[in-house]
PDB file of C-alpha atoms and ligand atoms in Angstrom:
ATOM      1  CA  MET A  19     133.589  33.094 172.537  1.00 94.00           C
ATOM      2  CA  GLY A  20     133.568  36.928 173.149  1.00 98.00           C
ATOM      3  CA  PRO A  21     133.232  39.822 175.295  1.00 98.00           C
ATOM      4  CA  ILE A  22     129.496  40.849 176.697  1.00 98.00           C
ATOM      5  CA  GLY A  23     128.354  43.518 174.333  1.00 98.00           C
ATOM      6  CA  VAL A  24     127.096  46.911 175.998  1.00 98.00           C
ATOM      7  CA  PHE A  25     124.927  49.041 173.475  1.00 98.00           C
ATOM      8  CA  ASP A  26     123.671  52.710 174.025  1.00 97.00           C
ATOM      9  CA  SER A  27     122.652  55.666 171.566  1.00 96.00           C
ATOM     10  CA  GLY A  28     125.417  57.469 173.272  1.00 94.00           C
ATOM     11  CA  TYR A  29     127.214  57.899 176.715  1.00 94.00           C
ATOM     12  CA  GLY A  30     124.164  56.729 179.077  1.00 94.00           C
ATOM     13  CA  GLY A  31     124.848  53.195 178.699  1.00 97.00           C
ATOM     14  CA  LEU A  32     128.358  53.664 180.296  1.00 96.00           C
ATOM     15  CA  THR A  33     126.281  54.465 183.535  1.00 94.00           C
ATOM     16  CA  ILE A  34     125.363  50.701 183.503  1.00 97.00           C
ATOM     17  CA  LEU A  35     128.666  49.087 182.294  1.00 97.00           C
ATOM     18  CA  SER A  36     130.254  50.758 185.089  1.00 96.00           C
ATOM     19  CA  ASP A  37     127.874  48.968 187.607  1.00 97.00           C
ATOM     20  CA  PHE A  38     128.695  45.638 185.340  1.00 98.00           C
ATOM     21  CA  ARG A  39     132.245  46.138 185.828  1.00 97.00           C
ATOM     22  CA  LYS A  40     132.062  46.782 189.548  1.00 96.00           C
ATOM     23  CA  ARG A  41     130.098  43.626 190.380  1.00 97.00           C
ATOM     24  CA  LEU A  42     131.023  41.558 187.182  1.00 98.00           C
ATOM     25  CA  PRO A  43     135.081  42.463 186.931  1.00 98.00           C
ATOM     26  CA  GLU A  44     135.978  39.095 185.521  1.00 98.00           C
ATOM     27  CA  TYR A  45     134.007  39.465 182.269  1.00 98.00           C
ATOM     28  CA  ASP A  46     135.225  41.357 178.802  1.00 98.00           C
ATOM     29  CA  TYR A  47     133.109  44.189 177.761  1.00 98.00           C
ATOM     30  CA  LEU A  48     132.652  45.646 174.448  1.00 98.00           C
ATOM     31  CA  TYR A  49     130.845  49.090 174.649  1.00 98.00           C
ATOM     32  CA  LEU A  50     129.209  50.553 171.499  1.00 98.00           C
ATOM     33  CA  GLY A  51     127.870  54.132 171.632  1.00 97.00           C
ATOM     34  CA  ASP A  52     126.165  55.316 168.568  1.00 97.00           C
ATOM     35  CA  ASN A  53     127.017  58.680 169.801  1.00 95.00           C
ATOM     36  CA  GLY A  54     127.203  59.924 166.010  1.00 94.00           C
ATOM     37  CA  ARG A  55     123.254  59.276 165.574  1.00 95.00           C
ATOM     38  CA  ALA A  56     122.021  60.095 169.156  1.00 93.00           C
ATOM     39  CA  PRO A  57     119.735  61.292 170.714  1.00 93.00           C
ATOM     40  CA  TYR A  58     117.220  58.165 169.574  1.00 94.00           C
ATOM     41  CA  GLY A  59     114.669  59.249 172.085  1.00 91.00           C
ATOM     42  CA  THR A  60     112.735  61.559 169.705  1.00 90.00           C
ATOM     43  CA  ARG A  61     113.054  59.229 166.612  1.00 94.00           C
ATOM     44  CA  SER A  62     110.466  56.942 165.318  1.00 95.00           C
ATOM     45  CA  PHE A  63     110.063  53.219 166.025  1.00 94.00           C
ATOM     46  CA  ASP A  64     111.404  52.001 162.829  1.00 96.00           C
ATOM     47  CA  VAL A  65     114.460  54.130 162.950  1.00 97.00           C
ATOM     48  CA  VAL A  66     115.160  53.365 166.232  1.00 97.00           C
ATOM     49  CA  TYR A  67     114.587  49.574 165.379  1.00 98.00           C
ATOM     50  CA  GLU A  68     117.214  49.981 162.271  1.00 98.00           C
ATOM     51  CA  PHE A  69     119.838  51.785 164.142  1.00 98.00           C
ATOM     52  CA  THR A  70     119.753  49.348 167.046  1.00 98.00           C
ATOM     53  CA  LEU A  71     119.847  46.184 164.795  1.00 98.00           C
ATOM     54  CA  GLN A  72     122.858  47.846 163.026  1.00 98.00           C
ATOM     55  CA  ALA A  73     124.730  47.835 166.376  1.00 98.00           C
ATOM     56  CA  VAL A  74     123.790  44.451 167.648  1.00 98.00           C
ATOM     57  CA  ASN A  75     124.873  42.966 164.442  1.00 98.00           C
ATOM     58  CA  GLU A  76     128.314  45.036 164.918  1.00 98.00           C
ATOM     59  CA  LEU A  77     128.790  43.743 168.177  1.00 98.00           C
ATOM     60  CA  PHE A  78     128.016  40.286 166.964  1.00 98.00           C
ATOM     61  CA  ASP A  79     130.235  40.484 164.011  1.00 98.00           C
ATOM     62  CA  ARG A  80     132.915  41.289 166.744  1.00 98.00           C
ATOM     63  CA  GLY A  81     132.458  38.166 168.722  1.00 97.00           C
ATOM     64  CA  CYS A  82     129.801  39.113 171.239  1.00 98.00           C
ATOM     65  CA  GLU A  83     127.597  36.355 172.062  1.00 98.00           C
ATOM     66  CA  LEU A  84     125.337  38.381 174.422  1.00 98.00           C
ATOM     67  CA  VAL A  85     124.417  41.889 174.005  1.00 98.00           C
ATOM     68  CA  ILE A  86     122.744  44.230 176.577  1.00 98.00           C
ATOM     69  CA  LEU A  87     120.633  47.016 174.975  1.00 98.00           C
ATOM     70  CA  ALA A  88     121.571  49.670 177.736  1.00 98.00           C
ATOM     71  CA  CYS A  89     119.375  51.860 176.518  1.00 97.00           C
ATOM     72  CA  ASN A  90     115.663  52.298 177.355  1.00 97.00           C
ATOM     73  CA  THR A  91     114.634  53.768 174.094  1.00 95.00           C
ATOM     74  CA  ALA A  92     116.017  50.947 172.019  1.00 97.00           C
ATOM     75  CA  SER A  93     114.731  48.485 174.851  1.00 97.00           C
ATOM     76  CA  ALA A  94     111.346  49.719 174.157  1.00 95.00           C
ATOM     77  CA  LYS A  95     111.343  50.023 170.455  1.00 95.00           C
ATOM     78  CA  ALA A  96     113.563  47.430 169.096  1.00 97.00           C
ATOM     79  CA  LEU A  97     114.416  44.664 171.596  1.00 97.00           C
ATOM     80  CA  ARG A  98     111.257  42.478 170.965  1.00 96.00           C
ATOM     81  CA  THR A  99     111.488  42.497 167.162  1.00 97.00           C
ATOM     82  CA  ILE A 100     114.961  41.739 167.317  1.00 98.00           C
ATOM     83  CA  GLN A 101     114.532  38.940 169.666  1.00 97.00           C
ATOM     84  CA  HIS A 102     111.350  37.624 168.107  1.00 97.00           C
ATOM     85  CA  ASN A 103     111.984  38.274 164.155  1.00 97.00           C
ATOM     86  CA  ASP A 104     115.973  38.875 163.721  1.00 97.00           C
ATOM     87  CA  LEU A 105     117.714  36.413 166.273  1.00 97.00           C
ATOM     88  CA  PRO A 106     116.515  33.464 164.750  1.00 96.00           C
ATOM     89  CA  ASN A 107     117.592  34.289 161.188  1.00 96.00           C
ATOM     90  CA  ILE A 108     121.125  35.661 162.635  1.00 95.00           C
ATOM     91  CA  ASP A 109     121.771  33.027 165.290  1.00 95.00           C
ATOM     92  CA  SER A 110     119.454  31.640 167.434  1.00 92.00           C
ATOM     93  CA  LYS A 111     122.325  30.775 170.201  1.00 94.00           C
ATOM     94  CA  LYS A 112     122.941  34.572 170.608  1.00 97.00           C
ATOM     95  CA  ARG A 113     121.320  36.406 173.087  1.00 97.00           C
ATOM     96  CA  VAL A 114     119.791  39.927 173.350  1.00 98.00           C
ATOM     97  CA  LEU A 115     118.529  41.358 176.824  1.00 98.00           C
ATOM     98  CA  GLY A 116     117.237  45.022 177.454  1.00 98.00           C
ATOM     99  CA  VAL A 117     116.827  47.145 180.698  1.00 98.00           C
ATOM    100  CA  ILE A 118     113.116  47.810 180.966  1.00 97.00           C
ATOM    101  CA  ARG A 119     112.118  44.426 182.318  1.00 97.00           C
ATOM    102  CA  PRO A 120     114.464  44.016 185.127  1.00 97.00           C
ATOM    103  CA  SER A 121     113.486  47.605 186.454  1.00 96.00           C
ATOM    104  CA  ALA A 122     110.008  46.961 186.188  1.00 97.00           C
ATOM    105  CA  GLU A 123     109.987  43.681 187.783  1.00 96.00           C
ATOM    106  CA  ILE A 124     111.429  45.096 191.176  1.00 96.00           C
ATOM    107  CA  ILE A 125     110.271  48.755 191.226  1.00 96.00           C
ATOM    108  CA  GLY A 126     107.119  47.962 192.971  1.00 96.00           C
ATOM    109  CA  GLN A 127     109.027  46.931 195.932  1.00 94.00           C
ATOM    110  CA  PHE A 128     110.270  50.554 196.476  1.00 95.00           C
ATOM    111  CA  SER A 129     106.957  52.138 196.788  1.00 97.00           C
ATOM    112  CA  LYS A 130     104.716  52.238 200.065  1.00 97.00           C
ATOM    113  CA  THR A 131     101.723  54.568 198.233  1.00 97.00           C
ATOM    114  CA  ASN A 132     101.884  52.490 195.157  1.00 97.00           C
ATOM    115  CA  ASN A 133     102.417  55.609 192.749  1.00 98.00           C
ATOM    116  CA  ILE A 134     105.597  55.431 190.605  1.00 98.00           C
ATOM    117  CA  GLY A 135     106.800  58.087 188.459  1.00 98.00           C
ATOM    118  CA  VAL A 136     108.774  57.225 185.519  1.00 98.00           C
ATOM    119  CA  LEU A 137     110.856  59.972 183.640  1.00 98.00           C
ATOM    120  CA  ALA A 138     111.985  58.848 180.193  1.00 97.00           C
ATOM    121  CA  THR A 139     112.528  59.717 176.655  1.00 95.00           C
ATOM    122  CA  PRO A 140     109.411  60.509 174.236  1.00 95.00           C
ATOM    123  CA  GLY A 141     110.335  57.335 172.629  1.00 93.00           C
ATOM    124  CA  THR A 142     110.015  55.262 175.902  1.00 95.00           C
ATOM    125  CA  VAL A 143     106.997  57.032 177.374  1.00 97.00           C
ATOM    126  CA  SER A 144     104.908  56.648 174.036  1.00 95.00           C
ATOM    127  CA  SER A 145     105.810  52.676 173.959  1.00 95.00           C
ATOM    128  CA  ASP A 146     104.153  52.610 177.162  1.00 97.00           C
ATOM    129  CA  SER A 147     106.557  49.585 178.018  1.00 96.00           C
ATOM    130  CA  TYR A 148     107.043  50.844 181.848  1.00 97.00           C
ATOM    131  CA  PRO A 149     103.315  50.783 182.613  1.00 98.00           C
ATOM    132  CA  VAL A 150     102.765  47.732 180.938  1.00 97.00           C
ATOM    133  CA  GLU A 151     105.713  45.904 182.694  1.00 97.00           C
ATOM    134  CA  ILE A 152     105.293  47.374 185.886  1.00 97.00           C
ATOM    135  CA  LYS A 153     101.448  45.996 185.692  1.00 97.00           C
ATOM    136  CA  LYS A 154     102.436  42.410 185.215  1.00 96.00           C
ATOM    137  CA  PHE A 155     104.776  42.668 188.236  1.00 97.00           C
ATOM    138  CA  SER A 156     102.944  45.048 190.754  1.00 97.00           C
ATOM    139  CA  PRO A 157      99.204  44.997 189.574  1.00 97.00           C
ATOM    140  CA  GLN A 158      98.722  47.352 192.574  1.00 97.00           C
ATOM    141  CA  CYS A 159     100.768  50.112 191.340  1.00 97.00           C
ATOM    142  CA  ASN A 160      99.799  53.136 189.205  1.00 98.00           C
ATOM    143  CA  VAL A 161     102.468  54.523 187.061  1.00 98.00           C
ATOM    144  CA  PHE A 162     102.875  58.167 186.088  1.00 98.00           C
ATOM    145  CA  GLN A 163     105.032  59.071 183.121  1.00 98.00           C
ATOM    146  CA  HIS A 164     106.692  62.242 182.060  1.00 98.00           C
ATOM    147  CA  ALA A 165     108.772  62.496 178.799  1.00 98.00           C
ATOM    148  CA  CYS A 166     111.876  64.651 178.857  1.00 97.00           C
ATOM    149  CA  PRO A 167     112.722  65.231 175.266  1.00 95.00           C
ATOM    150  CA  LEU A 168     115.354  67.620 175.978  1.00 96.00           C
ATOM    151  CA  TRP A 169     117.542  65.849 178.598  1.00 96.00           C
ATOM    152  CA  VAL A 170     119.537  63.544 176.464  1.00 93.00           C
ATOM    153  CA  THR A 171     120.719  66.506 174.351  1.00 92.00           C
ATOM    154  CA  LEU A 172     121.413  68.641 177.598  1.00 94.00           C
ATOM    155  CA  ILE A 173     123.505  65.990 179.280  1.00 91.00           C
ATOM    156  CA  GLU A 174     125.463  64.955 175.957  1.00 85.00           C
ATOM    157  CA  SER A 175     126.586  68.428 175.348  1.00 88.00           C
ATOM    158  CA  ASN A 176     127.102  69.182 179.190  1.00 89.00           C
ATOM    159  CA  GLU A 177     124.430  71.853 179.100  1.00 95.00           C
ATOM    160  CA  HIS A 178     122.472  70.118 182.011  1.00 95.00           C
ATOM    161  CA  LEU A 179     125.095  72.051 184.517  1.00 94.00           C
ATOM    162  CA  SER A 180     123.836  75.531 183.135  1.00 97.00           C
ATOM    163  CA  HIS A 181     121.339  77.343 184.521  1.00 97.00           C
ATOM    164  CA  ALA A 182     119.118  77.251 181.609  1.00 97.00           C
ATOM    165  CA  GLY A 183     119.593  73.268 181.462  1.00 97.00           C
ATOM    166  CA  LYS A 184     118.678  73.081 185.247  1.00 98.00           C
ATOM    167  CA  GLU A 185     115.537  75.008 184.477  1.00 97.00           C
ATOM    168  CA  PHE A 186     114.340  72.885 181.903  1.00 96.00           C
ATOM    169  CA  ILE A 187     115.054  69.727 184.241  1.00 98.00           C
ATOM    170  CA  ARG A 188     113.121  71.231 187.377  1.00 98.00           C
ATOM    171  CA  LYS A 189     109.996  72.160 185.299  1.00 98.00           C
ATOM    172  CA  ASP A 190     109.970  68.563 183.809  1.00 98.00           C
ATOM    173  CA  VAL A 191     110.444  67.084 187.398  1.00 98.00           C
ATOM    174  CA  GLU A 192     107.754  69.217 188.571  1.00 98.00           C
ATOM    175  CA  ALA A 193     105.341  68.318 185.804  1.00 98.00           C
ATOM    176  CA  LEU A 194     105.898  64.668 186.737  1.00 98.00           C
ATOM    177  CA  MET A 195     105.002  65.445 190.521  1.00 98.00           C
ATOM    178  CA  ALA A 196     102.115  67.438 189.676  1.00 98.00           C
ATOM    179  CA  MET A 197     100.621  64.373 187.851  1.00 98.00           C
ATOM    180  CA  LYS A 198     100.030  62.559 191.400  1.00 95.00           C
ATOM    181  CA  LYS A 199     100.562  64.015 194.968  1.00 88.00           C
ATOM    182  CA  ASP A 200     102.088  61.136 196.672  1.00 94.00           C
ATOM    183  CA  ILE A 201     104.398  59.455 194.108  1.00 98.00           C
ATOM    184  CA  ASP A 202     107.085  58.268 196.348  1.00 98.00           C
ATOM    185  CA  THR A 203     109.345  56.428 193.863  1.00 98.00           C
ATOM    186  CA  ILE A 204     110.899  57.707 190.430  1.00 98.00           C
ATOM    187  CA  VAL A 205     112.554  55.624 188.143  1.00 97.00           C
ATOM    188  CA  LEU A 206     115.217  57.245 186.063  1.00 98.00           C
ATOM    189  CA  GLY A 207     114.018  55.351 182.640  1.00 97.00           C
ATOM    190  CA  CYS A 208     116.760  56.596 180.590  1.00 97.00           C
ATOM    191  CA  THR A 209     120.580  55.269 181.149  1.00 95.00           C
ATOM    192  CA  HIS A 210     121.670  58.875 180.719  1.00 94.00           C
ATOM    193  CA  TYR A 211     119.580  60.310 183.884  1.00 96.00           C
ATOM    194  CA  PRO A 212     121.879  59.026 186.672  1.00 95.00           C
ATOM    195  CA  VAL A 213     124.126  61.828 186.274  1.00 94.00           C
ATOM    196  CA  LEU A 214     121.209  64.097 187.026  1.00 96.00           C
ATOM    197  CA  LYS A 215     120.288  61.906 190.018  1.00 97.00           C
ATOM    198  CA  GLY A 216     121.691  64.460 192.860  1.00 97.00           C
ATOM    199  CA  TYR A 217     119.959  67.563 191.164  1.00 97.00           C
ATOM    200  CA  ILE A 218     116.813  65.644 190.980  1.00 98.00           C
ATOM    201  CA  GLU A 219     116.739  64.618 194.489  1.00 98.00           C
ATOM    202  CA  SER A 220     117.323  68.147 195.538  1.00 97.00           C
ATOM    203  CA  LEU A 221     113.976  69.448 193.981  1.00 97.00           C
ATOM    204  CA  LEU A 222     111.977  66.480 195.494  1.00 97.00           C
ATOM    205  CA  PRO A 223     110.354  66.399 198.946  1.00 95.00           C
ATOM    206  CA  GLU A 224     112.271  64.080 201.510  1.00 93.00           C
ATOM    207  CA  GLY A 225     111.313  60.347 201.050  1.00 92.00           C
ATOM    208  CA  VAL A 226     110.799  60.304 197.188  1.00 97.00           C
ATOM    209  CA  ASN A 227     113.026  57.412 196.238  1.00 97.00           C
ATOM    210  CA  VAL A 228     114.962  58.201 192.868  1.00 98.00           C
ATOM    211  CA  VAL A 229     116.061  54.896 191.350  1.00 97.00           C
ATOM    212  CA  SER A 230     118.842  54.486 188.806  1.00 96.00           C
ATOM    213  CA  GLN A 231     118.772  51.130 186.674  1.00 96.00           C
ATOM    214  CA  GLY A 232     122.510  50.562 187.153  1.00 95.00           C
ATOM    215  CA  SER A 233     122.624  48.046 190.047  1.00 95.00           C
ATOM    216  CA  ILE A 234     119.226  46.591 189.098  1.00 97.00           C
ATOM    217  CA  VAL A 235     120.248  45.588 185.688  1.00 98.00           C
ATOM    218  CA  THR A 236     123.666  44.456 187.155  1.00 98.00           C
ATOM    219  CA  ASP A 237     121.837  42.002 189.474  1.00 97.00           C
ATOM    220  CA  SER A 238     119.536  40.681 186.821  1.00 98.00           C
ATOM    221  CA  LEU A 239     122.490  40.298 184.244  1.00 98.00           C
ATOM    222  CA  ALA A 240     124.410  38.326 187.297  1.00 98.00           C
ATOM    223  CA  ASP A 241     121.206  36.145 187.774  1.00 98.00           C
ATOM    224  CA  TYR A 242     120.892  35.416 183.723  1.00 98.00           C
ATOM    225  CA  LEU A 243     124.662  34.150 183.570  1.00 98.00           C
ATOM    226  CA  LEU A 244     123.921  31.949 186.544  1.00 98.00           C
ATOM    227  CA  ARG A 245     120.547  30.460 184.964  1.00 98.00           C
ATOM    228  CA  HIS A 246     122.172  30.058 181.837  1.00 97.00           C
ATOM    229  CA  PRO A 247     125.624  28.343 182.156  1.00 97.00           C
ATOM    230  CA  TRP A 248     125.920  27.841 178.558  1.00 96.00           C
ATOM    231  CA  ILE A 249     125.802  31.621 177.864  1.00 97.00           C
ATOM    232  CA  ASP A 250     128.001  32.365 180.452  1.00 98.00           C
ATOM    233  CA  SER A 251     130.672  29.677 179.218  1.00 98.00           C
ATOM    234  CA  LYS A 252     130.356  31.700 175.999  1.00 97.00           C
ATOM    235  CA  CYS A 253     131.454  34.749 177.713  1.00 98.00           C
ATOM    236  CA  THR A 254     135.295  35.623 177.889  1.00 98.00           C
ATOM    237  CA  LYS A 255     136.710  36.570 181.222  1.00 98.00           C
ATOM    238  CA  ASN A 256     139.970  38.530 180.917  1.00 98.00           C
ATOM    239  CA  GLY A 257     138.495  41.508 182.788  1.00 97.00           C
ATOM    240  CA  THR A 258     139.039  44.003 179.610  1.00 97.00           C
ATOM    241  CA  VAL A 259     136.700  46.685 178.210  1.00 97.00           C
ATOM    242  CA  SER A 260     136.957  48.278 174.898  1.00 97.00           C
ATOM    243  CA  PHE A 261     134.776  50.994 173.524  1.00 98.00           C
ATOM    244  CA  LEU A 262     133.626  51.955 170.203  1.00 98.00           C
ATOM    245  CA  THR A 263     131.682  55.065 168.894  1.00 98.00           C
ATOM    246  CA  SER A 264     130.166  56.489 165.842  1.00 98.00           C
ATOM    247  CA  GLU A 265     131.439  59.623 166.541  1.00 95.00           C
ATOM    248  CA  SER A 266     135.052  61.292 167.036  1.00 96.00           C
ATOM    249  CA  THR A 267     136.825  59.350 169.486  1.00 97.00           C
ATOM    250  CA  ALA A 268     138.584  62.306 171.089  1.00 97.00           C
ATOM    251  CA  GLU A 269     135.083  63.656 172.019  1.00 94.00           C
ATOM    252  CA  PHE A 270     134.012  59.990 173.276  1.00 96.00           C
ATOM    253  CA  ASN A 271     137.497  59.667 175.242  1.00 96.00           C
ATOM    254  CA  SER A 272     136.839  62.954 177.291  1.00 93.00           C
ATOM    255  CA  ASN A 273     133.123  62.727 177.606  1.00 92.00           C
ATOM    256  CA  ALA A 274     133.074  59.399 178.701  1.00 93.00           C
ATOM    257  CA  SER A 275     134.946  60.028 181.775  1.00 86.00           C
ATOM    258  CA  LYS A 276     131.690  61.740 183.397  1.00 82.00           C
ATOM    259  CA  TYR A 277     129.957  58.411 183.401  1.00 89.00           C
ATOM    260  CA  ILE A 278     133.073  55.750 183.908  1.00 90.00           C
ATOM    261  CA  GLU A 279     136.222  55.610 186.121  1.00 90.00           C
ATOM    262  CA  GLY A 280     139.446  55.117 184.392  1.00 89.00           C
ATOM    263  CA  THR A 281     140.995  55.998 180.961  1.00 92.00           C
ATOM    264  CA  VAL A 282     138.829  55.575 177.931  1.00 96.00           C
ATOM    265  CA  ASN A 283     140.581  54.756 174.305  1.00 96.00           C
ATOM    266  CA  SER A 284     137.838  54.315 171.897  1.00 98.00           C
ATOM    267  CA  THR A 285     137.986  53.024 168.607  1.00 98.00           C
ATOM    268  CA  HIS A 286     135.633  54.899 165.664  1.00 98.00           C
ATOM    269  CA  ILE A 287     133.097  52.727 163.679  1.00 97.00           C
ATOM    270  CA  SER A 288     130.724  53.376 160.954  1.00 96.00           C
ATOM    271  CA  LEU A 289     127.412  52.078 161.209  1.00 92.00           C
TER     272      LEU A 289
HETATM  273  N1  DGL B 321     120.390  56.246 176.923  1.00 92.24           N
HETATM  274  C1  DGL B 321     119.066  56.073 176.218  1.00 92.24           C
HETATM  275  C2  DGL B 321     117.964  55.627 176.819  1.00 92.24           C
HETATM  276  O1  DGL B 321     118.142  54.938 177.917  1.00 92.24           O
HETATM  277  C3  DGL B 321     118.749  57.514 175.546  1.00 92.24           C
HETATM  278  C4  DGL B 321     118.204  57.720 174.359  1.00 92.24           C
HETATM  279  C5  DGL B 321     118.192  58.743 173.486  1.00 92.24           C
HETATM  280  O2  DGL B 321     119.254  58.671 172.866  1.00 92.24           O
HETATM  281  O3  DGL B 321     117.478  59.532 173.461  1.00 92.24           O
HETATM  282  O4  DGL B 321     116.886  55.673 176.750  1.00 92.24           O
END
């Protein structure tokens, strides 16, 4: 038995963990941020897969039976290979889940025009995971994607608040909206982006819905645990949360407060 593992390349997965803790407070969580090697979004398929597998193995070694890839880039580039090729060899009873499928399943319900925008990292966009998955559940929807190569770096370095940072973000949002006039729903397809939600909304015409993944992924996890009681029984429930980072703990502890309430005392790990 062990905590639920939550993995991201950096801080973004904390936006998901924050929702998990509000809705499912009884579970224990172990968060791993690979801040030392972030961002992943501009890295190749092979590198994202290799780094993600290392992180998943670390969380398994620390007792996790269930790991959530709270990172779209890792979900897009590593999840399927880990589920199909690696898990049977590591331990066929352990589980790894991602964040793209739950978001894609439901997003069509938010749109009246059936024109959906996706803002994500270059890695997620080039994988085409969102268009492919959304089409499976909502074939009537058209999906327009725009890659934002600088956003994760801007957010991790706090530069998203600067005038120059805001200009980069504005240009990317405008580029997405220029792809189709009546996009009425935008998925924030990177777990870092919810910190920009208010600013993105201020750039958009009224009535455009900007959707963060936190509550969607949390509903999906709650449902998964109900449908898989044998996994649920392996998740310890003392309401604790611990943090691991591959960067400096002082930096992680201070930056994490942007994404999650409460004091963060992380432990350094080498991956
Ligand atoms: N939070 C990650 C995501 O959801 C960011 C990836 C990166 O490190 O570029 O895609």
